Amino acid sequence: MPQGSGPLIRWPTASALLATVVLIGSVAGADEIGTEACLACHGNEGFASPSGHPLYTNPEAFSGSVHGSLPCTTCHGDITEVPHAEKLKPVGTEPCTLCHSDAVTAYQGSIHGQARAKGVGEAASCGDCHGNVHAITPHTEPTSAAHWSHMAASCARCHAKIELAEKFHIPVVRPVDAYLQSTHARAVAAGKHGAVCSDCHGAHDILPTSDPRSKTARGSVPATCGACHAKILAAYRESVHGVALAQGHRDAPVCTECHGEHRILGAGDPNSPVFASNISTETCGRCHANARLSEKYGIGQGKVAAFDDSFHGLALRSGQLTVANCASCHGVHDILPEGDPRSHVNPANLAATCGKCHPGAGTRFRIGTVHGTPTSTGAWAVGWVRFTYMWLIGITICGMVLHNSLDLSRKARHGLHPAPALPLNQPERMTRALRRQHGLVMLSFPVLVYTGFALKYPEGWWAAPLLQWEARLGLRGAIHRAAAIVMVVGVVWHLLELATSPRLRACMRHMLPSARDARVAFGTVAYYVGLATHAPHGGTLNYAEKAEYWAFMWGTAVMTLTGFLLWFENTTLSYLPSWVPDVATALHFYEAILATLAILVWHFYWVIFDPDVYPMDWTWWDGHPPATREMERQSTEKQKD
């Protein structure tokens, strides 16, 4: 030992000192320093350097390791005598090259090896991944730190540290945490050989994703995943996406863009991007709803939006998972262009594709464009319905608001006068049967509105209480259809009574529109604005009541017809063109808006908010009109006489 270098070791016990002296004496002159000579010191538990750094090596663990048959000097080549110098050369990858030249060469070219060469001490070394260098076991053994079952934990020692990700500008933060939630990690936890870090990133030759040689480089991802999913890889390579990737199109999606990177979840997991309700928005929609990509590759725009507003899209958004999504029609990994005869959406195959869910679809009429291009029959018809109803709703509701505002203004200017009590023998304005029919409508209409708009706007907070059971029970649809039946029963009852009751038919004759109604309407408006001194007599039933009655009957007919077309969609698709459900959906929706606004703006005003009847016109309950309106009717009749 050089002078002044200080003590090399600290002896734990006197007996250990004696044994060591004897052993050293026996081997010091040997040509080769054996393992026993080293373990004479390093095999003593608690053995450490003067600075306190532990230098203990478990003899049993070392002898059972993959390197147990090798002398210590194989790796510690600068030891030529025992005792040896206090400071030894750090053991790098050179000794490993003697047996593992291929692995070392790959490591030296990896992102970890290059970082080590630049002096980055945090970069992973052989021991960081394979475990205690004196107790390394084959990676095929479950006890090895490099065994597939421990791979995530080994990588997590560095890649679970946010400070290292920030220091070295690693773009993916906490990838191990994400991986542990994946379907691969769950398989590993269950004792199955699911994909681990080295399967995707490589073992010794780990390269950054930006390197084209990397297994996780964008162009290499399909082959990397295909190592386990060979059939899927074969289908993908023939698909429109796989062909585009092979042609060098950087925007073509690869496995990770649909399934995720580390947090890959099963298709049945609601948090997965490929879960049924997420496919159109999070997966396919990210590219196919992108205006730049659509223009760049000539993909028709608006198809994702058209799907979201379609029967299937609305049902998916409300939580129904059994309806078709993008993959149901286009395929999953085997997506092919529409013109390819093998494509699921080739015109010749559409009947079979749709027939998987709708038996008999396309048997009498060929299924046309599904998403609806601007020139297709369905898109043109839906556009015409939308345009017509937007104008109809705007003009009708604005007219109602203006009319009711004028009525309210007139009554506010002239003040309200309590009406005298009417004789008890006043005739009923609504018979008991009519009141019961009206009661069925009163019960069913609000339910239809709530459950119907919950389908169209499932993201609304007000729809959440209803839709939380939709995926399992289909509760919204069941309630909506039940309410529809109740309303239809009320209307059919009314029509049957109309056909069998002379009294009701006589009453309904007054409900027929006439030219006089137009004159009364204009005269009433003139009275409202001060151009006339008295309101004209409207007869037994005035224009407002007639307009509301016939609008209700028309709206009920439209809603019933379109509702049944959508309810029994298999029959619809068997006997009618495929664009009929799209048109029926549009008619049903816009008629629902018109009906709902008409009830809120027109009907509620005359039966609730009209000062003459506030807080309620109780005719629907007892059949007798409010005293104020009856006196007004009698007054106008006297003026007429």
XYZ file of C-alpha atoms in Angstrom:
641
model
C 0.000 0.000 0.000
C 1.413 3.409 -0.872
C 2.610 5.506 2.003
C 0.217 8.082 3.329
C -2.716 6.566 1.565
C -4.506 5.709 4.816
C -6.170 2.468 5.796
C -7.707 0.519 2.949
C -10.329 -1.425 4.904
C -12.024 -1.680 8.267
C -12.112 -5.155 9.871
C -15.414 -6.039 11.517
C -13.948 -8.644 13.912
C -10.609 -10.036 15.089
C -11.489 -13.514 13.854
C -12.196 -12.119 10.401
C -8.801 -10.410 10.455
C -7.028 -13.643 11.359
C -8.840 -15.608 8.647
C -8.061 -12.991 6.069
C -4.341 -12.914 6.884
C -4.141 -16.669 6.558
C -6.056 -16.658 3.254
C -4.030 -13.818 1.772
C -0.843 -15.599 2.675
C -1.969 -18.625 0.762
C -2.955 -16.830 -2.434
C -0.777 -13.740 -2.590
C 1.808 -15.493 -4.559
C -0.591 -17.108 -6.947
C -0.570 -16.134 -10.588
C -4.337 -15.647 -10.591
C -6.312 -13.998 -7.823
C -9.260 -16.244 -6.956
C -12.744 -15.276 -5.855
C -12.052 -16.617 -2.397
C -9.337 -14.016 -1.889
C -11.760 -11.208 -2.700
C -14.588 -12.610 -0.612
C -12.236 -12.842 2.340
C -12.906 -9.137 2.739
C -15.924 -8.393 0.594
C -17.812 -11.420 1.852
C -18.016 -9.987 5.344
C -21.363 -8.386 5.999
C -20.915 -4.752 6.928
C -17.673 -4.385 4.995
C -17.362 -0.779 3.724
C -14.921 1.814 2.475
C -13.472 4.473 4.776
C -16.144 6.853 3.525
C -18.870 4.403 4.476
C -19.721 3.150 0.989
C -20.858 -0.496 1.306
C -18.525 -3.009 -0.332
C -20.188 -6.196 0.850
C -20.932 -8.977 -1.681
C -23.185 -11.828 -0.654
C -21.148 -14.964 -1.392
C -24.191 -17.171 -1.910
C -25.863 -14.686 -4.273
C -22.658 -14.302 -6.268
C -22.036 -18.010 -6.579
C -25.613 -18.488 -7.758
C -25.415 -15.680 -10.259
C -24.769 -16.041 -13.954
C -21.220 -14.775 -13.341
C -20.532 -17.002 -10.325
C -18.011 -19.141 -12.199
C -15.891 -16.162 -13.244
C -13.075 -14.728 -11.135
C -13.548 -11.177 -9.882
C -10.619 -9.992 -11.966
C -12.646 -10.686 -15.115
C -14.435 -7.411 -14.495
C -11.955 -5.767 -12.092
C -9.013 -6.130 -14.423
C -6.832 -3.545 -12.694
C -6.499 -5.716 -9.578
C -3.128 -7.430 -9.768
C -2.499 -8.084 -6.121
C -4.296 -8.497 -2.818
C -4.601 -6.249 -0.938
C -5.284 -3.961 -3.875
C -5.080 -0.200 -4.283
C -7.633 1.844 -2.394
C -9.073 3.448 -5.521
C -9.879 1.246 -8.473
C -10.901 2.119 -11.957
C -14.723 2.233 -12.292
C -16.051 -0.841 -14.039
C -17.662 0.206 -17.327
C -18.971 -1.811 -20.218
C -15.548 -3.069 -21.315
C -15.630 -6.270 -19.227
C -19.120 -7.022 -20.502
C -17.773 -6.906 -24.053
C -15.751 -10.046 -23.395
C -18.927 -12.139 -23.359
C -21.679 -9.821 -24.552
C -20.110 -7.913 -27.414
C -23.335 -7.662 -29.420
C -25.291 -6.333 -26.464
C -22.578 -3.833 -25.560
C -22.287 -2.592 -29.136
C -26.049 -2.096 -29.248
C -25.981 -0.353 -25.866
C -23.196 2.003 -26.863
C -25.273 3.175 -29.822
C -28.417 3.544 -27.747
C -29.765 6.687 -26.157
C -28.515 5.464 -22.776
C -25.039 4.520 -24.021
C -24.553 7.793 -25.864
C -25.625 9.727 -22.789
C -23.144 7.770 -20.656
C -20.382 8.545 -23.136
C -21.179 12.231 -22.724
C -20.800 11.975 -18.971
C -24.467 11.803 -17.983
C -24.264 9.795 -14.781
C -28.027 9.282 -14.556
C -28.126 7.351 -17.834
C -28.915 3.674 -17.324
C -25.976 1.272 -17.210
C -25.932 -2.519 -17.400
C -26.295 -2.864 -13.649
C -29.193 -0.408 -13.486
C -31.296 -2.727 -15.610
C -29.912 -6.177 -14.771
C -29.727 -5.558 -11.046
C -26.959 -6.052 -8.498
C -23.867 -6.731 -10.580
C -22.713 -9.434 -8.159
C -26.082 -11.228 -8.185
C -27.144 -11.057 -11.819
C -29.335 -13.962 -12.896
C -30.423 -14.777 -16.473
C -33.198 -12.539 -17.764
C -35.292 -15.649 -18.289
C -35.370 -16.276 -14.522
C -38.181 -14.668 -12.485
C -35.552 -13.527 -9.960
C -33.835 -11.341 -12.565
C -34.430 -7.611 -12.568
C -34.523 -7.870 -16.360
C -37.224 -10.551 -16.338
C -40.326 -9.444 -18.217
C -42.411 -9.487 -15.056
C -40.116 -6.878 -13.434
C -39.438 -4.762 -16.504
C -41.811 -1.927 -15.637
C -40.346 -1.626 -12.141
C -36.797 -1.583 -13.534
C -37.554 1.206 -16.008
C -39.591 3.076 -13.385
C -36.493 3.652 -11.280
C -35.618 6.416 -13.739
C -38.648 7.029 -15.912
C -41.063 7.516 -13.029
C -39.089 10.529 -11.827
C -40.524 13.811 -13.040
C -37.324 15.677 -12.167
C -35.338 13.534 -14.614
C -37.929 14.082 -17.354
C -37.673 17.828 -16.813
C -33.874 17.837 -16.586
C -33.333 15.898 -19.817
C -36.396 17.230 -21.667
C -38.025 13.819 -21.993
C -41.372 14.568 -23.712
C -43.328 11.709 -22.103
C -43.793 12.316 -18.383
C -44.468 9.329 -16.092
C -44.884 6.733 -18.843
C -44.681 3.889 -16.343
C -47.720 5.138 -14.454
C -49.634 5.185 -17.726
C -48.354 1.717 -18.661
C -49.420 0.204 -15.344
C -53.037 1.079 -16.215
C -52.824 -0.613 -19.604
C -54.181 -3.954 -20.714
C -50.592 -5.129 -21.212
C -49.629 -4.401 -17.610
C -52.786 -6.090 -16.362
C -51.812 -9.205 -18.278
C -48.337 -9.141 -16.712
C -49.846 -8.701 -13.256
C -51.992 -11.774 -13.929
C -48.869 -13.804 -14.747
C -49.314 -13.656 -18.507
C -46.633 -12.452 -20.887
C -48.118 -9.125 -21.957
C -46.011 -6.557 -23.758
C -43.400 -4.882 -21.559
C -41.069 -1.921 -22.103
C -38.355 -3.903 -23.906
C -40.851 -5.468 -26.322
C -41.671 -2.050 -27.742
C -38.538 0.016 -27.102
C -35.928 -2.691 -27.422
C -33.557 -4.051 -24.801
C -30.019 -2.778 -25.369
C -30.585 -0.824 -28.590
C -33.100 1.694 -27.253
C -33.215 4.713 -29.547
C -35.212 7.952 -29.401
C -38.496 7.972 -31.283
C -37.103 10.616 -33.613
C -34.514 8.117 -34.885
C -35.892 6.217 -37.922
C -34.102 3.082 -36.671
C -36.055 3.119 -33.414
C -38.697 0.475 -32.827
C -40.995 3.278 -31.674
C -40.332 5.538 -34.656
C -43.597 6.330 -36.373
C -42.898 4.196 -39.406
C -41.766 1.270 -37.256
C -44.711 1.165 -34.863
C -46.882 -1.265 -36.914
C -44.032 -3.797 -37.149
C -43.292 -3.398 -33.441
C -46.880 -4.081 -32.465
C -47.098 -6.756 -35.149
C -44.483 -8.823 -33.351
C -47.334 -9.914 -31.090
C -50.324 -9.031 -33.296
C -49.266 -10.613 -36.587
C -52.761 -11.031 -38.088
C -53.662 -7.452 -37.297
C -50.415 -6.247 -38.855
C -51.195 -8.143 -42.064
C -54.658 -6.567 -42.255
C -53.286 -3.104 -41.472
C -50.599 -3.251 -44.156
C -53.254 -3.857 -46.821
C -55.570 -1.170 -45.442
C -55.839 2.369 -46.759
C -53.861 3.585 -43.742
C -51.097 0.975 -44.072
C -50.669 1.625 -47.789
C -50.505 5.379 -47.166
C -47.840 4.884 -44.495
C -45.793 2.695 -46.842
C -46.003 5.424 -49.471
C -44.449 7.887 -47.040
C -47.533 9.849 -45.945
C -46.662 11.051 -42.469
C -50.294 11.768 -41.582
C -51.362 8.131 -42.000
C -52.379 6.795 -38.578
C -50.412 4.015 -36.913
C -51.330 1.795 -33.977
C -50.431 4.280 -31.244
C -52.554 7.057 -32.709
C -55.691 4.986 -32.333
C -54.875 2.891 -29.268
C -52.518 5.191 -27.377
C -48.887 4.641 -26.438
C -48.293 3.447 -22.884
C -51.860 3.510 -21.551
C -53.307 1.074 -24.076
C -56.714 -0.085 -22.882
C -59.043 -2.767 -24.137
C -61.830 -1.854 -26.540
C -64.353 -2.586 -23.799
C -62.884 -0.020 -21.397
C -64.868 3.272 -21.424
C -61.581 5.185 -21.094
C -60.091 3.652 -24.222
C -59.923 5.758 -27.403
C -61.340 2.754 -29.285
C -64.307 2.331 -26.949
C -67.522 2.448 -28.965
C -68.655 5.901 -27.845
C -65.160 7.419 -28.332
C -64.328 6.179 -31.817
C -66.016 8.910 -33.852
C -64.659 11.755 -31.719
C -61.332 10.727 -30.187
C -60.087 8.275 -32.805
C -61.468 8.659 -36.327
C -62.675 12.209 -35.774
C -59.214 13.553 -34.930
C -58.207 13.145 -38.583
C -61.454 12.929 -40.516
C -62.909 16.035 -38.883
C -59.697 17.964 -39.524
C -60.267 20.472 -42.333
C -56.558 20.624 -43.246
C -56.204 16.870 -43.637
C -59.520 16.579 -45.468
C -58.419 19.174 -47.998
C -54.897 17.733 -48.298
C -56.020 14.196 -49.085
C -59.322 14.928 -50.794
C -61.419 13.379 -48.028
C -65.019 14.572 -47.997
C -65.546 17.075 -45.198
C -68.451 17.015 -42.782
C -68.741 13.234 -42.582
C -67.954 13.063 -38.869
C -70.440 15.850 -38.131
C -73.029 14.098 -40.299
C -72.482 10.881 -38.364
C -72.783 12.653 -35.004
C -76.185 14.011 -36.046
C -77.347 10.721 -37.542
C -79.472 8.087 -35.837
C -76.351 6.099 -34.922
C -74.366 9.118 -33.785
C -77.129 10.467 -31.569
C -77.641 7.076 -29.975
C -73.901 6.723 -29.291
C -73.682 10.179 -27.763
C -76.554 9.319 -25.437
C -74.755 6.198 -24.202
C -76.189 3.392 -26.350
C -73.164 1.255 -27.172
C -74.821 -1.348 -29.374
C -75.406 0.958 -32.336
C -73.001 1.237 -35.237
C -69.876 3.383 -35.030
C -67.204 4.095 -37.645
C -65.491 0.732 -37.163
C -68.773 -1.183 -37.402
C -69.111 -0.174 -41.049
C -65.586 0.600 -42.274
C -63.770 -2.115 -40.374
C -61.142 -1.872 -37.674
C -57.690 -2.674 -39.041
C -58.809 -3.710 -42.527
C -60.193 -0.326 -43.611
C -60.193 -0.123 -47.404
C -61.222 2.582 -49.894
C -64.869 2.592 -50.916
C -63.907 1.604 -54.454
C -62.078 -1.540 -53.375
C -64.308 -4.609 -53.948
C -63.128 -5.989 -50.585
C -64.217 -2.867 -48.682
C -67.059 -3.194 -46.201
C -68.510 0.055 -47.560
C -68.214 -0.806 -51.228
C -71.699 -0.275 -52.745
C -71.901 -3.972 -53.565
C -71.202 -4.892 -49.921
C -73.306 -2.293 -48.107
C -76.358 -4.522 -47.828
C -74.268 -7.188 -46.081
C -72.535 -4.621 -43.867
C -75.764 -2.955 -42.772
C -77.452 -6.339 -42.628
C -75.253 -7.368 -39.699
C -77.443 -5.155 -37.519
C -80.459 -4.598 -39.795
C -81.509 -7.875 -41.431
C -83.051 -7.255 -44.831
C -81.530 -3.807 -45.280
C -81.063 -2.857 -48.913
C -83.052 -5.797 -50.285
C -85.586 -3.642 -52.189
C -83.717 -0.349 -52.552
C -79.979 -0.078 -52.969
C -78.320 1.570 -49.994
C -76.971 4.923 -51.104
C -74.432 7.303 -49.623
C -74.410 6.873 -45.871
C -72.712 10.030 -44.612
C -74.431 12.178 -47.209
C -72.490 14.225 -49.726
C -73.990 17.607 -50.751
C -75.272 16.093 -54.003
C -76.765 12.881 -52.593
C -80.536 12.440 -52.401
C -80.548 12.076 -48.633
C -78.358 15.117 -48.020
C -80.448 17.222 -50.398
C -83.694 16.148 -48.724
C -82.324 16.706 -45.219
C -81.033 20.117 -46.264
C -84.415 21.029 -47.692
C -86.160 19.955 -44.461
C -83.697 21.963 -42.375
C -84.047 25.080 -44.546
C -87.859 24.908 -44.589
C -88.241 24.344 -40.876
C -85.750 27.020 -39.887
C -87.819 29.603 -41.733
C -91.093 28.084 -40.524
C -89.957 28.045 -36.898
C -88.573 31.575 -37.088
C -91.660 33.118 -38.711
C -94.179 31.160 -36.619
C -92.613 31.701 -33.219
C -91.780 35.353 -33.872
C -95.387 35.896 -34.987
C -96.674 34.240 -31.832
C -94.418 36.334 -29.612
C -95.513 39.541 -31.361
C -99.218 38.625 -31.205
C -99.100 37.733 -27.497
C -97.059 40.830 -26.680
C -99.709 43.019 -28.318
C -102.464 41.258 -26.384
C -100.607 41.649 -23.102
C -99.870 45.307 -23.864
C -103.548 46.071 -24.569
C -104.680 44.431 -21.355
C -101.998 46.241 -19.386
C -103.154 49.609 -20.794
C -106.850 49.038 -20.136
C -106.470 47.326 -16.794
C -108.188 44.209 -15.527
C -111.728 44.077 -14.187
C -112.964 41.125 -12.154
C -115.569 39.187 -14.081
C -118.892 38.408 -12.412
C -119.586 34.832 -11.435
C -121.271 32.804 -14.143
C -124.392 30.719 -13.531
C -123.651 27.200 -12.463
C -125.587 25.750 -15.383
C -123.143 27.026 -18.006
C -122.587 24.405 -20.741
C -119.301 22.517 -20.791
C -116.764 23.782 -23.262
C -114.796 20.539 -23.027
C -116.593 17.252 -22.492
C -115.286 14.732 -20.009
C -113.938 12.555 -22.821
C -112.106 15.507 -24.383
C -110.634 16.401 -21.027
C -109.328 12.866 -20.583
C -107.881 12.865 -24.079
C -106.257 16.197 -23.313
C -104.956 14.717 -20.066
C -103.127 11.975 -21.946
C -101.447 14.635 -24.067
C -100.580 16.680 -20.976
C -98.885 13.672 -19.409
C -97.022 12.436 -22.468
C -95.881 15.656 -24.151
C -93.405 16.855 -21.458
C -91.956 13.360 -21.215
C -91.514 13.221 -24.986
C -89.806 16.607 -25.006
C -87.401 15.730 -22.205
C -86.458 12.273 -23.436
C -86.310 13.399 -27.077
C -83.993 16.345 -26.563
C -81.857 14.248 -24.195
C -81.018 12.149 -27.271
C -80.074 15.196 -29.328
C -78.146 16.942 -26.552
C -76.777 14.124 -24.356
C -73.939 16.303 -23.036
C -76.377 18.640 -21.267
C -76.378 18.564 -17.478
C -80.141 18.242 -17.478
C -79.917 15.024 -19.522
C -77.392 13.324 -17.216
C -79.921 11.942 -14.670
C -81.763 10.138 -17.469
C -78.789 8.924 -19.490
C -76.721 7.432 -16.683
C -78.526 4.107 -17.206
C -78.639 4.308 -20.988
C -75.713 2.000 -21.718
C -77.183 -0.879 -19.705
C -80.941 -0.375 -19.776
C -81.767 1.878 -22.726
C -84.064 3.714 -20.339
C -84.405 6.915 -22.341
C -85.614 5.160 -25.459
C -88.063 2.990 -23.531
C -89.597 5.993 -21.752
C -89.752 8.000 -24.979
C -91.570 5.238 -26.856
C -93.949 4.601 -23.966
C -94.861 8.291 -23.863
C -95.357 8.264 -27.634
C -97.817 5.390 -27.320
C -99.747 7.311 -24.642
C -100.041 10.357 -26.909
C -101.044 8.258 -29.919
C -103.710 6.540 -27.805
C -105.108 9.930 -26.807
C -105.251 11.118 -30.435
C -106.727 7.854 -31.741
C -109.337 7.992 -28.973
C -110.194 11.503 -30.073
C -110.563 10.436 -33.714
C -112.726 7.447 -32.792
C -115.010 9.620 -30.703
C -115.163 12.139 -33.519
C -116.306 9.359 -35.827
C -118.977 8.044 -33.419
C -120.254 11.146 -31.564
C -122.655 13.485 -33.428
C -122.261 16.052 -30.648
C -118.500 16.165 -31.029
C -118.758 16.330 -34.806
C -121.124 19.283 -34.472
C -118.600 20.982 -32.197
C -115.733 20.202 -34.540
C -117.534 21.834 -37.456
C -116.825 25.131 -35.729
C -113.143 24.134 -35.754
C -112.938 24.164 -39.553
C -110.925 27.167 -40.844
C -112.757 29.819 -42.851
C -112.130 33.167 -44.534
C -113.760 34.806 -41.552
C -110.901 33.654 -39.336
C -108.438 35.711 -41.383
C -110.655 38.809 -41.099
C -111.008 38.297 -37.347
C -107.258 37.861 -36.959
C -106.492 41.107 -38.792
C -109.299 42.874 -36.889
C -107.925 41.679 -33.568
C -104.434 42.922 -34.377
C -105.947 46.247 -35.445
C -107.710 46.412 -32.096
C -104.457 45.629 -30.294
C -102.607 48.508 -31.948
C -105.498 50.989 -31.491
C -106.836 51.044 -35.060
C -110.200 49.609 -33.935
C -112.333 50.328 -30.872
C -113.603 46.800 -30.403
C -112.218 43.329 -31.016
C -114.146 41.447 -33.708
C -116.296 38.472 -32.703
C -114.461 35.246 -33.370
C -117.380 32.872 -33.083
C -117.670 29.822 -30.873
C -114.034 28.959 -31.544
C -111.676 31.764 -32.555
C -108.743 31.698 -34.978
C -106.181 31.159 -32.210
C -107.890 27.984 -31.012
C -108.345 26.674 -34.540
C -104.697 27.310 -35.456
C -103.500 25.532 -32.347
C -105.788 22.523 -32.843
C -104.844 21.910 -36.465
C -101.161 22.562 -35.799
C -101.305 19.951 -33.044
C -103.014 17.398 -35.281
C -100.530 18.048 -38.110
C -97.541 17.888 -35.789
C -98.797 14.687 -34.182
C -99.182 13.070 -37.603
C -95.635 14.069 -38.622
C -94.117 12.975 -35.317
C -95.997 9.664 -35.322
C -95.043 8.773 -38.887
C -91.368 9.702 -38.533
C -91.203 8.201 -35.057
C -92.440 4.818 -36.250
C -90.043 4.917 -39.211
C -87.170 5.345 -36.745
C -88.553 2.951 -34.159
C -88.896 0.082 -36.628
C -85.746 0.884 -38.576
C -85.224 -2.655 -39.848
C -88.589 -2.619 -41.611
C -87.888 0.895 -42.886
C -84.546 -0.133 -44.380
C -86.079 -3.262 -45.889
C -88.820 -1.464 -47.811
C -87.563 2.106 -48.283
C -84.369 3.819 -49.515
C -81.595 4.300 -46.965
C -81.975 8.080 -46.988
C -85.508 7.854 -45.541
C -84.319 7.424 -41.907
C -82.091 10.501 -42.295
C -85.000 12.597 -43.543
C -87.267 11.149 -40.848
C -84.692 12.076 -38.190
C -84.533 15.668 -39.461
C -88.335 15.993 -39.652
C -88.759 14.524 -36.195
C -86.204 16.874 -34.669
C -87.322 20.131 -36.257
C -91.012 19.400 -35.763
C -90.213 18.716 -32.095
C -88.577 22.141 -31.818
C -91.568 23.841 -33.447
C -94.073 21.987 -31.262
C -92.148 22.659 -28.038
C -91.754 26.370 -28.742
C -95.397 26.675 -29.805
C -96.554 25.135 -26.531
C -94.263 27.364 -24.478
C -94.961 30.596 -26.356
C -98.562 30.200 -27.527
C -100.425 27.618 -25.478
C -98.877 28.474 -22.124
C -99.681 32.145 -22.641
C -103.387 31.573 -23.279
C -103.908 29.000 -20.526
C -101.526 30.350 -17.853
C -99.993 33.787 -18.404
C -102.929 35.588 -20.034
C -104.044 38.129 -17.394
C -107.677 37.153 -18.062
C -107.067 33.616 -16.755
C -103.923 33.818 -14.613
C -102.850 31.680 -12.805
C -104.693 28.976 -14.771
C -107.451 28.338 -17.259
C -109.158 25.415 -15.546
C -111.187 24.341 -18.556
C -108.988 21.259 -18.921
C -110.096 20.215 -15.410
C -113.791 21.089 -15.100
C -114.738 21.769 -18.718
C -116.008 25.332 -18.069
C -114.282 28.388 -19.578
C -112.955 31.209 -17.373
C -115.577 33.817 -16.475
C -113.589 36.634 -18.068
C -113.422 34.939 -21.441
C -117.043 33.874 -21.352
C -118.158 37.417 -20.551
C -115.947 38.753 -23.333
C -117.464 36.275 -25.765
C -120.994 37.250 -24.743
C -120.073 40.939 -25.036
C -118.782 40.554 -28.578
C -121.898 38.609 -29.542
C -124.096 41.480 -28.291
C -121.984 43.969 -30.229
C -122.441 41.845 -33.311
C -126.234 41.799 -32.805
